[in-house]
């Protein structure tokens, strides 16, 4: 009896320099070889630019058979700029997006002055659908060819728009239900899937999904899982996200001096978490890779999602689509 394959996907960020770019192309090939549903590329985080995100997305599009998914943020953009940005990505062949509001630039004062014309991710979801619809209509305008008035063939590409979800609340949420209300608003705007912020405890994700379902959220809520393979990374992530400290993981990472052992500890925690949430009904796994393939692939292998794939030969394989 064949079991249905559990889908998984990866998040990458644009490289910071030429050396990192070279390593990233190899990482992408290693990750692509195990057949993810999509690979997402962050936008604007850590000072990266529109061009650097597009370069990685184009690489995925042209050198692998995996769907690229573009993160887009609307912070600081006028309607015109946001419209042009969406068009540019569609023109590059990108049809899968993660629509985000984005964070205020460093040093920005509290309040919403940094936002620009679009105030929330929901508005960006609507804008992406609107721009795509306009393009599709344009593509099916009657042809004025002298040979006769047929239509220009149109492949009305389906645009899929993901959104962010926060199982433990967005750091700026004012009340516990706000994040479920916000997710519901994003679904109403046309979001087709949600990807969560990372979390360290299975009950955080499972409780959030239960609450979201009770409130009427029906789109898949894909859990974001990160193998935390060094104590430094754990501390940075906790500071950035405000997540609850995973005590046992933290104690073990800080107690070890060996990088290999730390990596094993981080992977083992992510494997345990993945198994628990999959058993609890998670529709798949979205792995935060930090542009490193080995830990992400080890998590998938440990969680039993690469069953039937010869991981060693996949990792070493050099010919790709
Ligand atoms: P929104 O959904 O607009 O929410 C922002 C705040 O406004 C929340 O407090 C929300 O509760 C409130 N809000 C919004 N709409 C409503 C409403 N209708 N009713 C009530 N309250 C509302 N940042 C980057 O810069 N680049 C990236 O590539 C990136 N990738 C990310 C990937 C994932 C999976 C996640 C989880 C986050 C990512 N971020 C990224 C961070 C994200 O941009 C920030 O967390 C940002 O502060 C919020 O973005 P959002 O899309 O959730 O915003």
Short mmCIF file of C-alpha atoms and ligand atoms in Angstrom, two decimals:
data_model
loop_
_atom_site.label_atom_id
_atom_site.label_comp_id
_atom_site.label_asym_id
_atom_site.label_seq_id
_atom_site.Cartn_x
_atom_site.Cartn_y
_atom_site.Cartn_z
CA UNK A 1 0.00 0.00 0.00
CA UNK A 2 1.54 3.35 -0.98
CA UNK A 3 1.43 6.17 1.52
CA UNK A 4 0.69 9.68 0.33
CA UNK A 5 3.85 11.77 0.19
CA UNK A 6 4.01 14.53 2.80
CA UNK A 7 4.92 17.78 1.01
CA UNK A 8 7.82 19.89 2.17
CA UNK A 9 9.40 23.16 1.10
CA UNK A 10 12.43 25.35 1.89
CA UNK A 11 13.13 29.00 2.63
CA UNK A 12 16.28 30.70 1.34
CA UNK A 13 17.59 34.23 1.48
CA UNK A 14 19.57 36.15 -1.18
CA UNK A 15 23.37 35.78 -0.87
CA UNK A 16 25.32 38.67 0.59
CA UNK A 17 28.32 38.41 -1.77
CA UNK A 18 29.70 36.47 -4.76
CA UNK A 19 31.22 33.69 -2.64
CA UNK A 20 27.93 33.15 -0.80
CA UNK A 21 26.14 33.15 -4.17
CA UNK A 22 28.34 30.36 -5.47
CA UNK A 23 27.62 28.27 -2.36
CA UNK A 24 23.90 29.03 -2.63
CA UNK A 25 23.62 27.69 -6.18
CA UNK A 26 25.02 24.39 -4.93
CA UNK A 27 22.70 24.44 -1.88
CA UNK A 28 19.71 25.00 -4.19
CA UNK A 29 20.70 22.01 -6.30
CA UNK A 30 21.04 19.80 -3.22
CA UNK A 31 17.65 20.90 -1.92
CA UNK A 32 16.00 20.63 -5.34
CA UNK A 33 17.18 17.05 -5.70
CA UNK A 34 14.80 15.79 -2.99
CA UNK A 35 11.72 17.21 -4.72
CA UNK A 36 10.33 20.04 -2.58
CA UNK A 37 6.94 21.57 -3.43
CA UNK A 38 8.52 25.01 -3.66
CA UNK A 39 11.49 27.07 -2.55
CA UNK A 40 10.79 30.50 -1.14
CA UNK A 41 13.17 33.45 -1.27
CA UNK A 42 13.03 36.25 1.29
CA UNK A 43 12.68 39.87 0.26
CA UNK A 44 14.20 42.95 1.83
CA UNK A 45 15.27 41.17 5.00
CA UNK A 46 18.85 41.85 6.19
CA UNK A 47 19.21 44.71 3.73
CA UNK A 48 18.87 42.52 0.62
CA UNK A 49 17.51 44.11 -2.52
CA UNK A 50 14.76 43.42 -5.04
CA UNK A 51 17.40 42.45 -7.63
CA UNK A 52 19.11 39.93 -5.35
CA UNK A 53 15.80 38.19 -4.57
CA UNK A 54 14.93 38.07 -8.25
CA UNK A 55 18.33 36.65 -9.12
CA UNK A 56 17.79 33.69 -6.76
CA UNK A 57 14.21 33.18 -7.99
CA UNK A 58 15.40 33.19 -11.61
CA UNK A 59 18.11 30.67 -10.76
CA UNK A 60 15.51 28.32 -9.26
CA UNK A 61 13.24 28.83 -12.27
CA UNK A 62 15.94 28.24 -14.86
CA UNK A 63 18.12 25.59 -13.21
CA UNK A 64 15.69 23.37 -11.29
CA UNK A 65 12.21 21.96 -11.78
CA UNK A 66 11.05 23.37 -8.41
CA UNK A 67 8.47 26.17 -8.12
CA UNK A 68 10.02 29.39 -6.87
CA UNK A 69 7.94 31.39 -4.38
CA UNK A 70 8.75 35.07 -3.95
CA UNK A 71 8.37 36.84 -0.61
CA UNK A 72 7.16 40.41 -1.24
CA UNK A 73 6.72 43.20 1.27
CA UNK A 74 4.83 46.45 0.91
CA UNK A 75 6.55 48.55 3.58
CA UNK A 76 7.22 52.09 2.37
CA UNK A 77 5.78 51.54 -1.14
CA UNK A 78 3.27 53.75 -2.89
CA UNK A 79 0.42 52.01 -4.77
CA UNK A 80 2.25 52.69 -8.02
CA UNK A 81 5.55 51.20 -6.78
CA UNK A 82 3.86 48.11 -5.33
CA UNK A 83 1.97 47.59 -8.60
CA UNK A 84 5.20 47.88 -10.60
CA UNK A 85 6.98 45.48 -8.25
CA UNK A 86 4.31 42.79 -8.61
CA UNK A 87 4.35 43.23 -12.40
CA UNK A 88 8.14 42.87 -12.50
CA UNK A 89 8.00 39.54 -10.63
CA UNK A 90 5.14 38.25 -12.81
CA UNK A 91 7.10 39.28 -15.91
CA UNK A 92 10.03 37.21 -14.59
CA UNK A 93 7.75 34.17 -14.56
CA UNK A 94 7.04 34.08 -10.83
CA UNK A 95 3.49 32.98 -10.04
CA UNK A 96 3.78 32.07 -6.36
CA UNK A 97 4.10 34.75 -3.70
CA UNK A 98 4.29 35.17 0.05
CA UNK A 99 2.62 38.53 0.67
CA UNK A 100 3.98 40.30 3.75
CA UNK A 101 3.62 43.69 5.28
CA UNK A 102 7.30 43.80 6.21
CA UNK A 103 9.01 45.34 9.20
CA UNK A 104 9.78 49.00 9.82
CA UNK A 105 13.27 50.10 8.74
CA UNK A 106 15.88 50.20 11.50
CA UNK A 107 15.46 53.29 13.62
CA UNK A 108 11.84 53.92 12.57
CA UNK A 109 9.67 55.22 15.35
CA UNK A 110 6.67 53.27 16.62
CA UNK A 111 3.48 53.93 14.68
CA UNK A 112 2.45 53.30 11.12
CA UNK A 113 4.23 56.15 9.32
CA UNK A 114 6.69 53.70 7.77
CA UNK A 115 3.99 51.74 6.01
CA UNK A 116 3.41 53.54 2.69
CA UNK A 117 0.15 53.22 0.75
CA UNK A 118 -0.52 49.59 1.65
CA UNK A 119 -1.22 49.15 5.35
CA UNK A 120 -1.20 45.38 5.69
CA UNK A 121 -0.33 42.09 4.04
CA UNK A 122 -4.04 41.63 3.21
CA UNK A 123 -3.89 44.66 0.89
CA UNK A 124 -0.83 43.22 -0.86
CA UNK A 125 -2.65 39.89 -1.37
CA UNK A 126 -5.48 41.80 -3.09
CA UNK A 127 -3.04 43.82 -5.17
CA UNK A 128 -1.20 40.71 -6.44
CA UNK A 129 -4.50 39.14 -7.54
CA UNK A 130 -5.64 42.40 -9.15
CA UNK A 131 -2.41 42.88 -11.12
CA UNK A 132 -2.52 39.27 -12.32
CA UNK A 133 -6.17 39.60 -13.39
CA UNK A 134 -5.38 42.76 -15.37
CA UNK A 135 -2.47 41.00 -17.10
CA UNK A 136 -4.65 37.98 -17.93
CA UNK A 137 -7.36 40.23 -19.43
CA UNK A 138 -4.75 42.04 -21.48
CA UNK A 139 -3.36 38.74 -22.74
CA UNK A 140 -6.79 37.63 -24.03
CA UNK A 141 -7.66 40.85 -25.90
CA UNK A 142 -8.82 40.06 -29.47
CA UNK A 143 -5.92 39.88 -31.90
CA UNK A 144 -5.81 42.54 -34.64
CA UNK A 145 -3.84 40.25 -36.94
CA UNK A 146 -4.75 40.63 -40.64
CA UNK A 147 -5.32 36.88 -40.81
CA UNK A 148 -8.51 37.17 -38.78
CA UNK A 149 -9.76 38.14 -35.39
CA UNK A 150 -8.83 35.19 -33.20
CA UNK A 151 -7.59 35.57 -29.64
CA UNK A 152 -4.00 35.56 -28.58
CA UNK A 153 -3.63 32.24 -26.78
CA UNK A 154 -3.51 32.88 -23.08
CA UNK A 155 -2.22 30.55 -20.44
CA UNK A 156 -4.10 32.11 -17.52
CA UNK A 157 -1.50 31.23 -14.98
CA UNK A 158 -2.89 30.54 -11.59
CA UNK A 159 -1.31 32.85 -9.08
CA UNK A 160 -0.98 31.46 -5.58
CA UNK A 161 -0.52 33.84 -2.70
CA UNK A 162 0.73 32.66 0.68
CA UNK A 163 0.68 34.77 3.86
CA UNK A 164 2.44 34.70 7.21
CA UNK A 165 0.85 33.35 10.39
CA UNK A 166 2.07 33.68 13.95
CA UNK A 167 1.23 30.72 16.25
CA UNK A 168 2.55 32.61 19.28
CA UNK A 169 1.36 36.00 18.18
CA UNK A 170 3.06 38.70 16.16
CA UNK A 171 5.45 40.56 18.50
CA UNK A 172 3.23 43.64 18.15
CA UNK A 173 -0.15 41.94 18.55
CA UNK A 174 -2.25 43.59 21.18
CA UNK A 175 -4.53 40.68 22.06
CA UNK A 176 -4.35 36.90 21.79
CA UNK A 177 -7.04 36.54 19.10
CA UNK A 178 -5.65 39.28 16.87
CA UNK A 179 -3.43 36.91 14.91
CA UNK A 180 -6.31 34.58 14.09
CA UNK A 181 -8.48 37.56 13.07
CA UNK A 182 -5.65 38.83 10.88
CA UNK A 183 -5.23 35.42 9.25
CA UNK A 184 -8.97 35.28 8.56
CA UNK A 185 -8.73 38.73 6.94
CA UNK A 186 -5.85 37.52 4.76
CA UNK A 187 -7.87 34.47 3.69
CA UNK A 188 -10.80 36.73 2.79
CA UNK A 189 -8.41 38.84 0.70
CA UNK A 190 -7.48 35.78 -1.38
CA UNK A 191 -4.60 34.05 0.42
CA UNK A 192 -4.36 30.40 -0.55
CA UNK A 193 -2.01 29.09 2.14
CA UNK A 194 -0.38 30.34 5.35
CA UNK A 195 3.20 29.73 6.42
CA UNK A 196 3.95 30.09 10.11
CA UNK A 197 6.66 31.85 11.98
CA UNK A 198 9.01 29.30 13.54
CA UNK A 199 8.08 27.89 16.94
CA UNK A 200 9.71 25.40 19.29
CA UNK A 201 6.76 23.58 20.89
CA UNK A 202 4.28 21.40 18.99
CA UNK A 203 1.34 22.56 21.11
CA UNK A 204 1.92 26.18 19.99
CA UNK A 205 1.27 25.25 16.36
CA UNK A 206 -1.47 22.70 17.00
CA UNK A 207 -3.33 25.05 19.39
CA UNK A 208 -3.11 27.91 16.89
CA UNK A 209 -4.44 25.76 14.05
CA UNK A 210 -7.33 24.55 16.22
CA UNK A 211 -8.19 28.17 17.10
CA UNK A 212 -7.92 29.27 13.48
CA UNK A 213 -10.17 26.44 12.27
CA UNK A 214 -12.75 27.29 14.94
CA UNK A 215 -12.70 30.90 13.70
CA UNK A 216 -13.32 29.86 10.08
CA UNK A 217 -9.81 29.69 8.60
CA UNK A 218 -9.87 26.92 6.00
CA UNK A 219 -6.64 27.44 4.06
CA UNK A 220 -3.72 25.08 4.80
CA UNK A 221 -1.46 26.34 7.60
CA UNK A 222 2.04 25.15 6.79
CA UNK A 223 4.32 24.96 9.85
CA UNK A 224 7.68 26.76 9.60
CA UNK A 225 10.38 24.64 11.24
CA UNK A 226 13.99 25.62 11.79
CA UNK A 227 16.81 23.30 12.84
CA UNK A 228 18.56 25.47 15.45
CA UNK A 229 22.09 24.19 15.16
CA UNK A 230 24.12 26.64 17.29
CA UNK A 231 23.48 28.45 20.58
CA UNK A 232 24.25 31.78 18.87
CA UNK A 233 21.52 31.18 16.32
CA UNK A 234 19.07 30.22 19.04
CA UNK A 235 19.72 33.46 20.93
CA UNK A 236 19.37 35.57 17.75
CA UNK A 237 16.12 33.89 16.83
CA UNK A 238 14.68 34.30 20.30
CA UNK A 239 15.60 38.00 20.26
CA UNK A 240 14.11 38.52 16.79
CA UNK A 241 10.87 36.62 17.24
CA UNK A 242 10.17 36.86 20.97
CA UNK A 243 9.40 33.12 20.97
CA UNK A 244 9.28 31.21 24.27
CA UNK A 245 12.70 29.71 25.09
CA UNK A 246 12.87 25.93 24.46
CA UNK A 247 14.56 25.11 27.79
CA UNK A 248 15.90 21.64 27.07
CA UNK A 249 17.19 22.55 23.58
CA UNK A 250 18.76 25.71 24.96
CA UNK A 251 20.45 23.89 27.86
CA UNK A 252 21.88 21.19 25.60
CA UNK A 253 23.11 23.60 22.89
CA UNK A 254 24.82 25.84 25.44
CA UNK A 255 26.40 22.83 27.21
CA UNK A 256 28.15 21.56 24.08
CA UNK A 257 31.46 22.84 22.69
CA UNK A 258 31.35 20.68 19.58
CA UNK A 259 29.83 22.14 16.40
CA UNK A 260 28.98 18.64 15.18
CA UNK A 261 27.21 17.79 18.40
CA UNK A 262 25.34 21.13 18.43
CA UNK A 263 24.15 20.44 14.91
CA UNK A 264 22.94 16.98 15.92
CA UNK A 265 21.10 18.45 18.93
CA UNK A 266 19.38 21.08 16.75
CA UNK A 267 18.41 18.56 14.09
CA UNK A 268 17.12 16.07 16.69
CA UNK A 269 14.89 18.75 18.22
CA UNK A 270 13.51 19.75 14.79
CA UNK A 271 12.88 16.08 13.94
CA UNK A 272 10.95 15.53 17.18
CA UNK A 273 8.93 18.71 16.60
CA UNK A 274 8.21 17.73 12.99
CA UNK A 275 7.03 14.26 13.97
CA UNK A 276 4.69 15.69 16.62
CA UNK A 277 3.08 18.28 14.37
CA UNK A 278 2.74 15.88 11.44
CA UNK A 279 1.08 13.37 13.78
CA UNK A 280 -1.19 16.23 14.91
CA UNK A 281 -2.32 16.89 11.32
CA UNK A 282 0.17 19.40 9.84
CA UNK A 283 -0.22 19.37 6.03
CA UNK A 284 3.55 19.41 5.41
CA UNK A 285 6.76 21.10 6.55
CA UNK A 286 8.34 24.39 5.52
CA UNK A 287 12.00 24.40 6.55
CA UNK A 288 13.98 27.54 7.32
CA UNK A 289 17.35 26.52 5.86
CA UNK A 290 19.61 29.52 6.57
CA UNK A 291 20.97 28.68 3.10
CA UNK A 292 22.43 25.40 4.42
CA UNK A 293 21.11 22.19 2.98
CA UNK A 294 22.59 19.55 5.26
CA UNK A 295 20.59 20.23 8.45
CA UNK A 296 17.34 20.72 6.52
CA UNK A 297 17.79 17.42 4.66
CA UNK A 298 18.68 15.63 7.90
CA UNK A 299 15.43 16.87 9.47
CA UNK A 300 13.42 15.55 6.53
CA UNK A 301 15.23 12.24 6.68
CA UNK A 302 14.75 11.97 10.47
CA UNK A 303 11.06 12.79 10.12
CA UNK A 304 10.73 10.00 7.54
CA UNK A 305 9.81 12.31 4.66
CA UNK A 306 12.61 11.17 2.40
CA UNK A 307 11.62 7.52 2.59
CA UNK A 308 12.34 5.92 -0.74
CA UNK A 309 14.96 8.52 -1.64
CA UNK A 310 18.59 7.62 -1.39
CA UNK A 311 19.65 10.75 0.46
CA UNK A 312 23.37 10.15 0.13
CA UNK A 313 23.22 9.73 -3.61
CA UNK A 314 20.81 12.66 -3.90
CA UNK A 315 23.16 14.93 -1.99
CA UNK A 316 26.09 13.90 -4.14
CA UNK A 317 24.18 14.03 -7.43
CA UNK A 318 25.48 16.70 -9.75
CA UNK A 319 23.31 16.51 -12.85
CA UNK A 320 20.10 18.43 -12.54
CA UNK A 321 17.13 19.51 -14.58
P1 LIG B 1 0.22 41.86 8.59
O1 LIG B 1 -0.54 40.62 8.35
O2 LIG B 1 -0.18 43.05 7.78
O3 LIG B 1 0.13 42.16 10.12
C1 LIG B 1 0.91 43.16 10.74
C2 LIG B 1 0.23 43.59 12.05
O4 LIG B 1 -0.96 44.26 11.76
C3 LIG B 1 -0.12 42.44 12.97
O5 LIG B 1 0.03 42.85 14.31
C4 LIG B 1 -1.54 42.20 12.63
O6 LIG B 1 -2.19 41.56 13.71
C5 LIG B 1 -2.04 43.59 12.31
N1 LIG B 1 -3.12 43.51 11.28
C6 LIG B 1 -2.96 43.41 9.96
N2 LIG B 1 -4.15 43.34 9.31
C7 LIG B 1 -5.10 43.41 10.25
C8 LIG B 1 -6.51 43.39 10.23
N3 LIG B 1 -7.19 43.32 9.07
N4 LIG B 1 -7.15 43.46 11.40
C9 LIG B 1 -6.47 43.56 12.55
N5 LIG B 1 -5.13 43.60 12.63
C10 LIG B 1 -4.44 43.52 11.51
N6 LIG B 1 9.87 40.22 6.48
C11 LIG B 1 10.61 40.74 5.45
O7 LIG B 1 10.93 41.93 5.48
N7 LIG B 1 10.98 39.96 4.38
C12 LIG B 1 10.64 38.66 4.29
O8 LIG B 1 11.00 37.99 3.31
C13 LIG B 1 9.89 38.06 5.36
N8 LIG B 1 9.51 36.77 5.31
C14 LIG B 1 8.71 36.25 6.30
C15 LIG B 1 8.27 34.92 6.20
C16 LIG B 1 7.46 34.37 7.18
C17 LIG B 1 6.98 32.93 7.03
C18 LIG B 1 7.09 35.15 8.32
C19 LIG B 1 6.23 34.56 9.39
C20 LIG B 1 7.52 36.47 8.43
C21 LIG B 1 8.33 37.05 7.43
N9 LIG B 1 8.75 38.38 7.48
C22 LIG B 1 9.50 38.91 6.47
C23 LIG B 1 8.43 39.23 8.66
C24 LIG B 1 7.13 40.08 8.46
O9 LIG B 1 7.28 40.99 7.41
C25 LIG B 1 6.89 40.80 9.79
O10 LIG B 1 6.58 39.89 10.81
C26 LIG B 1 5.86 41.93 9.74
O11 LIG B 1 5.97 42.70 10.95
C27 LIG B 1 4.40 41.45 9.68
O12 LIG B 1 4.13 41.00 8.44
P2 LIG B 1 2.68 40.37 8.11
O13 LIG B 1 2.70 40.02 6.70
O14 LIG B 1 2.31 39.34 9.10
O15 LIG B 1 1.76 41.68 8.36
#
